[in-house]
Amino acid sequence: SRSGERKLAALEEFGGTEETERAVEAGLEYLASRQRQDGRWGRRANDDKYGQPLIGKTGLALLAFMGTGHTQASETRYSEVVERGLLFLVAQQDDETGHIGNCSSYGHAIATYALGEAYALTKDERLRPTLEAAVQQILDNQVASREPLLDGGWSYFYPTDRRFDRWPRASVSAWQVMALESAKLGGVSVPQHVFDRARTFLVNCWDPSKGAFRYSHDPSRLTSDYSTLPGSTPATMFALSLLGVDLTTEQFEPARNFVLRRAPDGYRYTGDDDFVYRARGNLYFWYYGTLAMFRVGGEDWQRWNVRMKETLVPAQAEDGSWRPI
């Protein structure tokens, strides 16, 4: 449904409009204008926590282009943009570990996800060795533990196996599942037990006292002012839906309500507490909320989509960008 008649049908069925399509095109034009000559997005800078953010940024930008039907093989306006970005990610892979760039598991999974999408869409054999090695790095770093709150998830891993702590995170794990699922759709082998253990880990993140999924089970997190982070709930929902879980059942009504109560109500920042408790101005929450609610479908999707359109379209700048919140 990314191009042609099927895209037109999907736009009509799921609430896309000429206005939203213009916003997407303007956004892509802006992203293309910000790509560096070597194919990356972002500065060559290191962050103490995330390593090189440019790896994840490049993956996210590529996903935006591929989501609208532009691939390195599509012979469309942005094919060269996608080509340069993919080859940049390929060149960053560590030969020994398969890790893409000097980055955390967030960046690696996002880059793997982008490569998986590109390979699934095009079967470009230049990408397969890099994709297979990147997938193996994810498989090698799934937490194996006899403790049910740990087993099956993923934490911040690096090529050097540096860890911040022992607690896997729901949001980190969701990215790994997305990358693995995309690779599997392209024909890369992923053992079923990896998905089974990931599903169990994510289900165990549910906190009935909050009606939400936990970010992690770290006791210091759970006793802090921000005991969980809002994006963890829609991220877990979306990942579970990829793993075959039906989000429309009664079991997930509290989680659906958690997301819908925090639907966008304006493109603005109103303080840290609002950002965490209400997810106000929280782009990460909006991203995963959109994926989760789309998988839910029906009236829940329609309600969410209207609020997204009312928030995002008017906030876009003339150059096609959105200012950081």
Short mmCIF file of C-alpha atoms in Angstrom, two decimals:
data_model
loop_
_atom_site.label_atom_id
_atom_site.label_comp_id
_atom_site.label_asym_id
_atom_site.label_seq_id
_atom_site.Cartn_x
_atom_site.Cartn_y
_atom_site.Cartn_z
CA SER A 1 0.00 0.00 0.00
CA ARG A 2 2.99 2.33 -0.42
CA SER A 3 2.37 3.39 -4.01
CA GLY A 4 -0.04 3.32 -6.93
CA GLU A 5 -3.69 2.36 -6.74
CA ARG A 6 -3.27 0.43 -3.49
CA LYS A 7 -1.89 3.52 -1.79
CA LEU A 8 -4.82 5.60 -2.99
CA ALA A 9 -7.21 2.99 -1.62
CA ALA A 10 -5.38 2.89 1.72
CA LEU A 11 -5.44 6.68 2.03
CA GLU A 12 -9.18 6.70 1.52
CA GLU A 13 -9.81 3.80 3.90
CA PHE A 14 -7.57 4.95 6.74
CA GLY A 15 -8.02 8.71 6.76
CA GLY A 16 -5.26 10.16 4.60
CA THR A 17 -5.99 13.39 2.73
CA GLU A 18 -4.44 15.61 0.08
CA GLU A 19 -3.32 17.86 2.92
CA THR A 20 -1.51 15.09 4.80
CA GLU A 21 0.10 13.87 1.58
CA ARG A 22 1.42 17.37 0.88
CA ALA A 23 2.84 17.44 4.39
CA VAL A 24 4.58 14.11 3.81
CA GLU A 25 6.07 15.29 0.51
CA ALA A 26 7.31 18.51 2.11
CA GLY A 27 8.80 16.51 4.95
CA LEU A 28 10.65 14.20 2.57
CA GLU A 29 11.98 17.16 0.60
CA TYR A 30 13.34 18.65 3.83
CA LEU A 31 14.95 15.35 4.86
CA ALA A 32 16.57 14.98 1.45
CA SER A 33 18.01 18.49 1.77
CA ARG A 34 19.60 17.57 5.11
CA GLN A 35 21.34 14.39 3.95
CA ARG A 36 25.13 14.59 4.10
CA GLN A 37 27.23 13.73 1.04
CA ASP A 38 28.29 10.39 2.53
CA GLY A 39 24.65 9.35 2.94
CA ARG A 40 24.10 9.95 6.65
CA TRP A 41 21.83 12.24 8.59
CA GLY A 42 23.28 13.89 11.68
CA ARG A 43 26.61 15.17 12.92
CA ARG A 44 29.57 12.95 13.72
CA ALA A 45 29.22 13.39 17.47
CA ASN A 46 29.21 10.92 20.34
CA ASP A 47 26.72 10.80 23.18
CA ASP A 48 27.64 9.15 26.49
CA LYS A 49 24.45 7.10 26.47
CA TYR A 50 23.58 6.51 22.81
CA GLY A 51 26.98 6.53 21.14
CA GLN A 52 26.59 7.93 17.62
CA PRO A 53 22.99 9.16 17.20
CA LEU A 54 23.60 9.53 13.46
CA ILE A 55 23.14 5.76 13.01
CA GLY A 56 19.57 5.82 14.33
CA LYS A 57 18.82 9.12 12.61
CA THR A 58 19.90 7.71 9.26
CA GLY A 59 17.77 4.62 9.77
CA LEU A 60 14.69 6.66 10.71
CA ALA A 61 15.09 8.97 7.71
CA LEU A 62 15.39 5.98 5.37
CA LEU A 63 12.24 4.43 6.84
CA ALA A 64 10.35 7.63 6.05
CA PHE A 65 11.34 7.47 2.38
CA MET A 66 10.65 3.74 2.08
CA GLY A 67 7.31 4.18 3.80
CA THR A 68 6.21 6.27 0.83
CA GLY A 69 7.47 3.87 -1.81
CA HIS A 70 10.94 5.28 -2.46
CA THR A 71 13.63 2.59 -2.51
CA GLN A 72 17.09 2.35 -4.02
CA ALA A 73 15.48 0.40 -6.88
CA SER A 74 12.23 2.32 -7.40
CA GLU A 75 13.67 4.79 -9.92
CA THR A 76 11.72 7.56 -8.24
CA ARG A 77 12.64 11.03 -7.05
CA TYR A 78 14.45 9.91 -3.91
CA SER A 79 15.99 6.61 -5.04
CA GLU A 80 19.50 8.05 -4.92
CA VAL A 81 18.87 9.44 -1.45
CA VAL A 82 17.87 5.98 -0.22
CA GLU A 83 20.80 4.35 -1.99
CA ARG A 84 23.35 6.64 -0.34
CA GLY A 85 21.78 6.19 3.08
CA LEU A 86 21.74 2.40 2.87
CA LEU A 87 25.32 2.19 1.66
CA PHE A 88 26.37 4.46 4.52
CA LEU A 89 24.84 2.07 7.06
CA VAL A 90 26.45 -0.93 5.35
CA ALA A 91 29.85 0.77 5.59
CA GLN A 92 29.46 1.36 9.34
CA GLN A 93 29.10 -2.31 10.28
CA ASP A 94 31.71 -3.86 12.54
CA ASP A 95 33.06 -6.98 10.79
CA GLU A 96 33.50 -8.94 14.02
CA THR A 97 30.24 -8.27 15.85
CA GLY A 98 27.84 -7.22 13.09
CA HIS A 99 26.98 -4.10 15.08
CA ILE A 100 26.18 -1.08 12.90
CA GLY A 101 28.20 1.92 14.03
CA ASN A 102 29.32 2.91 17.50
CA CYS A 103 25.85 3.20 18.94
CA SER A 104 23.46 1.72 21.47
CA SER A 105 20.99 -1.02 20.70
CA TYR A 106 18.43 1.64 19.76
CA GLY A 107 20.55 2.82 16.85
CA HIS A 108 21.56 -0.67 15.80
CA ALA A 109 17.97 -1.93 15.77
CA ILE A 110 16.68 1.09 13.83
CA ALA A 111 19.45 0.67 11.25
CA THR A 112 18.73 -3.06 11.01
CA TYR A 113 15.02 -2.28 10.63
CA ALA A 114 15.78 0.07 7.73
CA LEU A 115 18.03 -2.50 6.04
CA GLY A 116 15.38 -5.17 6.61
CA GLU A 117 12.68 -3.04 5.00
CA ALA A 118 14.92 -2.24 2.03
CA TYR A 119 15.80 -5.88 1.51
CA ALA A 120 12.21 -7.09 1.89
CA LEU A 121 11.04 -4.53 -0.67
CA THR A 122 13.81 -4.98 -3.25
CA LYS A 123 15.72 -8.24 -2.56
CA ASP A 124 18.89 -6.24 -3.21
CA GLU A 125 21.57 -8.87 -2.55
CA ARG A 126 24.13 -6.21 -1.69
CA LEU A 127 22.27 -5.74 1.60
CA ARG A 128 21.79 -9.34 2.67
CA PRO A 129 25.21 -10.06 4.26
CA THR A 130 25.02 -6.86 6.31
CA LEU A 131 21.43 -7.56 7.30
CA GLU A 132 22.17 -11.15 8.34
CA ALA A 133 25.12 -10.07 10.49
CA ALA A 134 23.08 -7.26 12.06
CA VAL A 135 20.27 -9.70 12.86
CA GLN A 136 22.76 -12.10 14.45
CA GLN A 137 23.99 -9.31 16.72
CA ILE A 138 20.42 -8.79 17.93
CA LEU A 139 19.96 -12.53 18.48
CA ASP A 140 23.26 -12.77 20.37
CA ASN A 141 22.21 -9.98 22.74
CA GLN A 142 18.74 -11.16 23.73
CA VAL A 143 18.85 -11.50 27.50
CA ALA A 144 18.95 -15.10 28.68
CA SER A 145 17.98 -15.47 32.32
CA ARG A 146 16.06 -17.72 34.68
CA GLU A 147 14.35 -14.60 36.00
CA PRO A 148 11.08 -14.12 34.06
CA LEU A 149 11.28 -10.33 34.31
CA LEU A 150 14.60 -10.38 32.47
CA ASP A 151 14.50 -13.25 30.02
CA GLY A 152 13.68 -12.49 26.40
CA GLY A 153 14.22 -8.73 26.44
CA TRP A 154 17.03 -6.48 25.28
CA SER A 155 19.00 -3.71 26.94
CA TYR A 156 21.61 -1.19 25.78
CA PHE A 157 24.25 -3.31 24.10
CA TYR A 158 27.41 -2.21 22.31
CA PRO A 159 30.05 -3.94 20.21
CA THR A 160 32.18 -4.01 23.39
CA ASP A 161 29.28 -5.50 25.40
CA ARG A 162 29.19 -2.44 27.64
CA ARG A 163 26.01 -2.32 29.75
CA PHE A 164 24.31 0.44 31.70
CA ASP A 165 22.55 -2.02 34.01
CA ARG A 166 21.06 -5.49 34.02
CA TRP A 167 17.49 -4.48 33.20
CA PRO A 168 16.12 -4.95 29.67
CA ARG A 169 13.66 -2.29 28.50
CA ALA A 170 10.29 -2.57 26.80
CA SER A 171 11.05 0.20 24.31
CA VAL A 172 14.50 -1.18 23.42
CA SER A 173 12.98 -4.62 22.99
CA ALA A 174 10.24 -3.30 20.72
CA TRP A 175 12.84 -1.98 18.26
CA GLN A 176 14.61 -5.36 18.20
CA VAL A 177 11.31 -7.13 17.47
CA MET A 178 10.54 -4.69 14.67
CA ALA A 179 13.97 -5.24 13.11
CA LEU A 180 13.74 -9.03 13.39
CA GLU A 181 10.20 -9.15 12.00
CA SER A 182 11.17 -7.02 9.00
CA ALA A 183 14.21 -9.21 8.32
CA LYS A 184 12.06 -12.32 8.59
CA LEU A 185 9.57 -10.91 6.07
CA GLY A 186 12.51 -10.46 3.69
CA GLY A 187 13.51 -14.11 4.04
CA VAL A 188 16.22 -13.92 6.71
CA SER A 189 16.01 -16.80 9.17
CA VAL A 190 15.00 -15.89 12.74
CA PRO A 191 14.36 -18.73 15.21
CA GLN A 192 10.78 -18.86 16.47
CA HIS A 193 11.91 -19.26 20.08
CA VAL A 194 13.43 -15.75 19.93
CA PHE A 195 10.01 -14.30 19.13
CA ASP A 196 8.32 -16.49 21.73
CA ARG A 197 10.65 -15.33 24.50
CA ALA A 198 10.32 -11.70 23.39
CA ARG A 199 6.53 -11.98 23.56
CA THR A 200 6.69 -13.41 27.09
CA PHE A 201 9.04 -10.63 28.21
CA LEU A 202 6.79 -7.92 26.78
CA VAL A 203 3.63 -9.43 28.28
CA ASN A 204 5.40 -9.49 31.66
CA CYS A 205 5.99 -5.74 31.38
CA TRP A 206 2.32 -5.11 32.12
CA ASP A 207 1.67 -3.21 35.35
CA PRO A 208 -2.02 -3.54 36.29
CA SER A 209 -1.69 -0.89 39.00
CA LYS A 210 -0.90 1.69 36.32
CA GLY A 211 -2.90 0.28 33.44
CA ALA A 212 0.28 0.58 31.39
CA PHE A 213 3.40 -1.32 30.36
CA ARG A 214 6.56 -0.70 32.36
CA TYR A 215 9.67 0.77 30.77
CA SER A 216 11.72 -1.67 32.84
CA HIS A 217 11.47 -3.61 36.11
CA ASP A 218 14.44 -1.77 37.64
CA PRO A 219 13.42 -1.09 41.30
CA SER A 220 15.13 2.31 41.24
CA ARG A 221 13.03 3.24 38.21
CA LEU A 222 9.81 1.92 39.74
CA THR A 223 10.30 4.00 42.90
CA SER A 224 11.28 7.18 41.06
CA ASP A 225 9.05 10.13 40.12
CA TYR A 226 8.86 8.75 36.57
CA SER A 227 8.29 5.07 37.33
CA THR A 228 7.51 4.35 33.70
CA LEU A 229 7.70 6.26 30.44
CA PRO A 230 4.59 6.76 28.31
CA GLY A 231 6.05 5.46 25.05
CA SER A 232 6.59 2.05 26.62
CA THR A 233 2.88 1.22 26.41
CA PRO A 234 2.22 1.79 22.68
CA ALA A 235 5.69 0.43 21.83
CA THR A 236 4.93 -2.81 23.64
CA MET A 237 1.47 -2.98 22.09
CA PHE A 238 2.84 -2.61 18.57
CA ALA A 239 5.61 -5.16 19.13
CA LEU A 240 3.11 -7.64 20.58
CA SER A 241 0.86 -7.15 17.55
CA LEU A 242 3.80 -8.11 15.32
CA LEU A 243 4.19 -11.23 17.46
CA GLY A 244 0.62 -12.33 16.76
CA VAL A 245 -1.21 -10.79 19.73
CA ASP A 246 -4.68 -9.33 19.07
CA LEU A 247 -4.78 -5.79 20.47
CA THR A 248 -8.57 -5.52 20.11
CA THR A 249 -9.37 -7.97 22.90
CA GLU A 250 -10.75 -7.00 26.30
CA GLN A 251 -7.35 -7.75 27.84
CA PHE A 252 -5.88 -4.71 26.08
CA GLU A 253 -8.70 -2.28 26.80
CA PRO A 254 -6.77 -0.55 29.62
CA ALA A 255 -3.71 -0.18 27.38
CA ARG A 256 -5.79 1.19 24.51
CA ASN A 257 -7.41 3.67 26.88
CA PHE A 258 -4.00 4.68 28.24
CA VAL A 259 -2.92 5.64 24.72
CA LEU A 260 -6.16 7.31 23.66
CA ARG A 261 -6.34 9.45 26.81
CA ARG A 262 -2.97 10.84 25.76
CA ALA A 263 -3.81 11.53 22.13
CA PRO A 264 -2.08 14.67 20.77
CA ASP A 265 -3.72 17.97 21.69
CA GLY A 266 -1.20 20.43 20.28
CA TYR A 267 2.39 20.70 19.14
CA ARG A 268 3.91 22.23 22.24
CA TYR A 269 5.96 21.62 25.38
CA THR A 270 4.25 22.32 28.70
CA GLY A 271 6.75 20.89 31.19
CA ASP A 272 8.45 17.64 32.12
CA ASP A 273 5.52 16.26 34.11
CA ASP A 274 3.11 16.78 31.23
CA PHE A 275 5.67 15.26 28.86
CA VAL A 276 5.87 12.06 30.94
CA TYR A 277 2.48 11.71 32.63
CA ARG A 278 0.35 13.10 29.79
CA ALA A 279 2.74 12.42 26.87
CA ARG A 280 2.05 16.00 25.82
CA GLY A 281 4.41 17.02 23.04
CA ASN A 282 6.01 13.57 23.24
CA LEU A 283 6.94 12.67 19.66
CA TYR A 284 8.20 9.22 20.63
CA PHE A 285 4.83 8.43 22.17
CA TRP A 286 3.04 9.76 19.08
CA TYR A 287 5.17 7.58 16.82
CA TYR A 288 4.38 4.37 18.66
CA GLY A 289 0.83 5.46 19.43
CA THR A 290 0.22 5.76 15.70
CA LEU A 291 1.64 2.30 14.98
CA ALA A 292 -0.30 0.68 17.82
CA MET A 293 -3.62 2.37 17.10
CA PHE A 294 -3.31 1.56 13.40
CA ARG A 295 -2.98 -2.11 14.35
CA VAL A 296 -6.05 -1.76 16.59
CA GLY A 297 -8.05 -0.16 13.78
CA GLY A 298 -11.71 0.84 13.85
CA GLU A 299 -12.95 3.79 15.90
CA ASP A 300 -9.82 3.86 18.06
CA TRP A 301 -7.67 4.43 14.99
CA GLN A 302 -10.02 7.08 13.62
CA ARG A 303 -9.98 9.01 16.92
CA TRP A 304 -6.20 8.87 17.12
CA ASN A 305 -5.64 9.76 13.48
CA VAL A 306 -7.84 12.86 13.65
CA ARG A 307 -5.89 14.16 16.62
CA MET A 308 -2.58 13.47 14.88
CA LYS A 309 -3.65 15.35 11.76
CA GLU A 310 -4.98 18.28 13.78
CA THR A 311 -1.67 18.49 15.65
CA LEU A 312 1.01 17.78 13.05
CA VAL A 313 -0.20 19.42 9.85
CA PRO A 314 -0.59 22.99 11.19
CA ALA A 315 2.75 22.76 13.02
CA GLN A 316 4.83 22.05 9.92
CA ALA A 317 7.19 24.85 8.90
CA GLU A 318 7.36 26.23 5.37
CA ASP A 319 10.56 24.29 4.65
CA GLY A 320 8.80 20.99 5.46
CA SER A 321 10.38 20.50 8.89
CA TRP A 322 8.95 20.50 12.40
CA ARG A 323 10.75 22.39 15.13
CA PRO A 324 12.10 20.26 17.98
CA ILE A 325 9.92 20.13 21.08
#
